[in-house]
CSV table of C-alpha atoms in Angstrom, one decimal:
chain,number,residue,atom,x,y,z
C,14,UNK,CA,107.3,117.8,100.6
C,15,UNK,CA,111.2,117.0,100.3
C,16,UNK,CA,112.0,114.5,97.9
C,17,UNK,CA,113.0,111.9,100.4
C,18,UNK,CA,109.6,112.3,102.3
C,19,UNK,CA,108.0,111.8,99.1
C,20,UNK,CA,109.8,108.9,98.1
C,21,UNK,CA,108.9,107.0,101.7
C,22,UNK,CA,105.7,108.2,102.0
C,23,UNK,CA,105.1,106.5,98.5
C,24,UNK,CA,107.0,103.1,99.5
C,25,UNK,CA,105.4,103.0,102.8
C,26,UNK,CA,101.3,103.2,101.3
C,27,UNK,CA,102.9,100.7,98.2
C,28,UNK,CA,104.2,98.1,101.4
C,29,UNK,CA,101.1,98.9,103.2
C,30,UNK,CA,98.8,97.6,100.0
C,31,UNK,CA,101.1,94.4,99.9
C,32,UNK,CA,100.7,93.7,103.4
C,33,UNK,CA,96.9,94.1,103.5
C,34,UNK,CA,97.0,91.8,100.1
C,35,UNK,CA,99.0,88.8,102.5
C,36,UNK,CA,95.7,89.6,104.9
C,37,UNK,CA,93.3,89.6,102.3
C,38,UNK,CA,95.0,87.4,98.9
C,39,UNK,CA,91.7,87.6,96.7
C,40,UNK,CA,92.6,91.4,96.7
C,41,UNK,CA,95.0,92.8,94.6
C,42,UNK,CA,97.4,95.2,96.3
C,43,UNK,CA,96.3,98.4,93.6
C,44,UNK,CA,92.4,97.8,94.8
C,45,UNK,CA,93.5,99.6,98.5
C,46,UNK,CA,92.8,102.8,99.4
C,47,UNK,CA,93.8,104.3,102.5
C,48,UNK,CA,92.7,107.4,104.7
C,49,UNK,CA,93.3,109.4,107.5
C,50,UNK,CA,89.6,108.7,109.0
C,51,UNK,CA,90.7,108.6,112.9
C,52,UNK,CA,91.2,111.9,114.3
C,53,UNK,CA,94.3,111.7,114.9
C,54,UNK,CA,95.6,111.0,111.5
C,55,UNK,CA,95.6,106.8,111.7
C,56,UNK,CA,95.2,105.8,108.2
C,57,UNK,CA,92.4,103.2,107.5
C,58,UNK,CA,91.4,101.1,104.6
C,59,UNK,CA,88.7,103.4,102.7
C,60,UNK,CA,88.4,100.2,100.0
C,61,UNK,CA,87.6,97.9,99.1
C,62,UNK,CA,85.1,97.3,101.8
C,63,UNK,CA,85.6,93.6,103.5
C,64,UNK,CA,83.6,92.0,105.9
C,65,UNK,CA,86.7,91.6,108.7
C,66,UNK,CA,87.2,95.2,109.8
C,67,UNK,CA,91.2,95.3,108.2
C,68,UNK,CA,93.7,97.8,110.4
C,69,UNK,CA,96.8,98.5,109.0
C,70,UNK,CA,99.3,101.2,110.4
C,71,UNK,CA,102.9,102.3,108.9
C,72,UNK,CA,106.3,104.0,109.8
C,73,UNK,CA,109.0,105.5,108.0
C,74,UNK,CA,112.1,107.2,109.0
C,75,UNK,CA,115.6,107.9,107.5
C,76,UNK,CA,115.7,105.2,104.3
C,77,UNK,CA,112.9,102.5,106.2
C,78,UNK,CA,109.7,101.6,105.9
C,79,UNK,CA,107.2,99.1,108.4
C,80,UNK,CA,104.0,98.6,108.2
C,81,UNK,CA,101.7,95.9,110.4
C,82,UNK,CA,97.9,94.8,109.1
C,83,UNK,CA,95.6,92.4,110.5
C,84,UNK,CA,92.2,90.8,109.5
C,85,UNK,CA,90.7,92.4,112.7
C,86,UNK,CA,92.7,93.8,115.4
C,87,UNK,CA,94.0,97.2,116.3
C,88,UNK,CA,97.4,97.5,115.4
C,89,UNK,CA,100.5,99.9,115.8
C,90,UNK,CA,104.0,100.1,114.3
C,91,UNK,CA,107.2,102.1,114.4
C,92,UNK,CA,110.3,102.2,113.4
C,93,UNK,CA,112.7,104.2,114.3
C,94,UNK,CA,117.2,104.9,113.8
C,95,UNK,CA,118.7,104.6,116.7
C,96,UNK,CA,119.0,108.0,119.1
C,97,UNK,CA,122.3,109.2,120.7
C,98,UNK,CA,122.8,109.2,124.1
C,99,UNK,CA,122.8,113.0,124.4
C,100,UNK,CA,119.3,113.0,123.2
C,101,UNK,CA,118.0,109.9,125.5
C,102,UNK,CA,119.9,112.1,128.3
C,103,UNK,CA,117.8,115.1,127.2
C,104,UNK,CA,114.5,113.2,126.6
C,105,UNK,CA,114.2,109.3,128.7
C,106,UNK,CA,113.1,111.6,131.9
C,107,UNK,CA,110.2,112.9,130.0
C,108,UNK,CA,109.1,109.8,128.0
C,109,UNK,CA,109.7,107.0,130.5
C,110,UNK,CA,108.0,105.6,133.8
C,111,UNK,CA,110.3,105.3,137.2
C,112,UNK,CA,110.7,101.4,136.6
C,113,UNK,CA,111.6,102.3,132.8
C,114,UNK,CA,114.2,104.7,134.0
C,115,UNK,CA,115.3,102.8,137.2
C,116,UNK,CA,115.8,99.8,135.0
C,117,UNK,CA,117.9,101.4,132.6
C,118,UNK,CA,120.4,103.6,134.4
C,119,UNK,CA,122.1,100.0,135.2
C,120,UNK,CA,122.8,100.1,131.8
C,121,UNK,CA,126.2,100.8,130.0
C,122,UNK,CA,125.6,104.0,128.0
C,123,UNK,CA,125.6,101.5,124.1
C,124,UNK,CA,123.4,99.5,126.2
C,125,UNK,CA,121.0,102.2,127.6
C,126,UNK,CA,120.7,103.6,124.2
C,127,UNK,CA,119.1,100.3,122.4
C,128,UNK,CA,117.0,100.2,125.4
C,129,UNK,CA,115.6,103.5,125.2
C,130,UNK,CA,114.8,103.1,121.6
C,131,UNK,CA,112.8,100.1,121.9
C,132,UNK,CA,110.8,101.5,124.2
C,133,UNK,CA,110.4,104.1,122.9
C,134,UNK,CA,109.3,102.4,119.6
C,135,UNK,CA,106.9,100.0,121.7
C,136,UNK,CA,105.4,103.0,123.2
C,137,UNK,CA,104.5,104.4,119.9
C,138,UNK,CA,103.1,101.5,118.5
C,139,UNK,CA,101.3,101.1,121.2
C,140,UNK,CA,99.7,105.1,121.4
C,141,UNK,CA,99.3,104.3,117.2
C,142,UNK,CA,97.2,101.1,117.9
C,143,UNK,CA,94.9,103.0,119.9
C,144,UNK,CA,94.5,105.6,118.0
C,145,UNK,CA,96.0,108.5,120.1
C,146,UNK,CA,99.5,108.6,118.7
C,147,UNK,CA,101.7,111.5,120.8
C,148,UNK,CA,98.5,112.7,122.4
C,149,UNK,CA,98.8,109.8,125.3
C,150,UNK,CA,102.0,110.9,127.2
C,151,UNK,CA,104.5,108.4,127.0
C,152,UNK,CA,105.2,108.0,130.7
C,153,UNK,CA,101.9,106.1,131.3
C,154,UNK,CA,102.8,103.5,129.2
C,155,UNK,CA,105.2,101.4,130.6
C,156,UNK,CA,107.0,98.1,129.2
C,157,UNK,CA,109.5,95.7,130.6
C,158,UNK,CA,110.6,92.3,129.3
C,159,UNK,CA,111.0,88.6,130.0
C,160,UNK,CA,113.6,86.7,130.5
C,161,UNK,CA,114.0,85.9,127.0
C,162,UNK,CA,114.0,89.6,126.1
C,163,UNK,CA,110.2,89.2,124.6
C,164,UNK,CA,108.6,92.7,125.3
C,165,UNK,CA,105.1,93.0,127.8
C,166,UNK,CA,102.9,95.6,128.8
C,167,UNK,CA,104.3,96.2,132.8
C,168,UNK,CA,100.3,96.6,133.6
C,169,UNK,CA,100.5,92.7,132.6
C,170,UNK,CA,97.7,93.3,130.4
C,171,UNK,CA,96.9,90.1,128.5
C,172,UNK,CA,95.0,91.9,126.1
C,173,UNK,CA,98.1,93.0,124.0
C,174,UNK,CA,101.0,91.4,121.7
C,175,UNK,CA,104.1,92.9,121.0
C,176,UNK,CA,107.2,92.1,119.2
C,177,UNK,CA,110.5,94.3,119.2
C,178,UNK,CA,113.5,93.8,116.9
C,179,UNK,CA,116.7,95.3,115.4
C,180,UNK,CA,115.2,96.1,112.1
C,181,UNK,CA,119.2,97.1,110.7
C,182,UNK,CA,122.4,98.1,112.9
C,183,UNK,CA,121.0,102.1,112.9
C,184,UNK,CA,117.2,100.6,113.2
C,185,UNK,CA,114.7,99.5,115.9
C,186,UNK,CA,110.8,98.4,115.0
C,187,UNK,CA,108.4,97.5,117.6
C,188,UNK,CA,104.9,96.4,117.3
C,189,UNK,CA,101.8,96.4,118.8
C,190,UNK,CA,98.3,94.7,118.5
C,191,UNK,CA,95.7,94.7,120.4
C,192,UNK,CA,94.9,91.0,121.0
C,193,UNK,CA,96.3,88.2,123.2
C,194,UNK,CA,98.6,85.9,122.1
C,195,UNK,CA,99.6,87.2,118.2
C,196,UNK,CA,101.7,85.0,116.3
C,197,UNK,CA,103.5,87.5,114.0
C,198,UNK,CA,104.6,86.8,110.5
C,199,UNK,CA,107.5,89.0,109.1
C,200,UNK,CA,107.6,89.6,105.7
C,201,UNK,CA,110.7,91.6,104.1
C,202,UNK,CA,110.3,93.9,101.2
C,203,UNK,CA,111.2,91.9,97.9
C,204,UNK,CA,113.9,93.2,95.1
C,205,UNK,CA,111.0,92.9,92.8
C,206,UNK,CA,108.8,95.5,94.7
C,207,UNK,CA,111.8,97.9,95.6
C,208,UNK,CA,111.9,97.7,91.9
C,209,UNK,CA,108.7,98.5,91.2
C,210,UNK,CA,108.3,101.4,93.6
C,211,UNK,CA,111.4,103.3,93.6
């Protein structure tokens, strides 16, 4: 494994014990263990064993990390740097629904771009939070937004929560968990743990 895979593979399980420690405080973040028990490679908490069934999921790409954990809900999370337009030329027609790709050819091609990548993230937190990752094609799962810009399932499921955000100006991370009505808490990574795992 390149030394750069290495290096985010090992800040993203280090991010991913902190955030199941803000779940679960009595446990200290060097207790967890994490493996790839779902078929599909989903990591899963292995230990300590808790009486809430704790989900936790985690991204990395090109110098980021994300991860998302909750005391009992499925949960997804990616994050992604933002594509050019030449790929989302190459790739929206394959990845998005008709309304997805209706919606966004009004766009201006900056625009379009942003767009494409956070659905494109929501999509992939969402296939991650059930468990099928890249398996579910991407074009069954569609997503529009509110008029505050809030992402939603276009199925209006009410079963699901998402949040979607500029993570950086090259970065976009969406989330997804399966439950109604989430209220998300964001934690950033402190100077201290960057420190500690670098």
């Amino acid at each position: 494994m390149p030394t750069e895979a290495r290096r985010a593979f090992a800040a993203a399980h280090a991010l991913a014990r902190h955030a199941l420690s803000w779940c679960a405080p009595r446990i200290d973040p060097s207790e967890w263990r994490l493996s790839a028990r779902n078929p599909h490679g989903r990591p899963e908490v292995s230990a300590p064993r808790l009486d809430a069934d704790i989900r936790v999921n985690l991204s990395h790409t090109d110098g980021m990390v994300a991860v998302v954990a909750t005391l009992t809900d499925a949960c997804g999370i990616d994050i992604e740097r933002r594509a050019d337009s030449a790929m989302v030329s190459r790739v929206a027609h394959r990845v998005l629904s008709a309304t997805e790709l209706a919606t966004m050819r009004d766009l201006d091609p900056a625009a379009r771009t942003d767009q494409f990548c956070r659905l494109w993230t929501l999509k992939e937190a969402t296939t991650k939070a059930l468990g099928t990752g890249l398996r579910t094609p991407f074009d069954t799962i569609a997503f529009d937004f509110d008029d505050d810009r809030n992402a939603r399932r276009a199925d209006n499921d009410p079963s699901w929560s998402m949040r979607s955000w500029p993570a950086s100006p090259e970065h976009h991370v969406s989330v997804a968990v399966h439950a109604p009505k989430v209220d998300f808490v964001v934690h950033s990574l402190s100077e201290e743990l960057r420190a500690r795992n670098p």
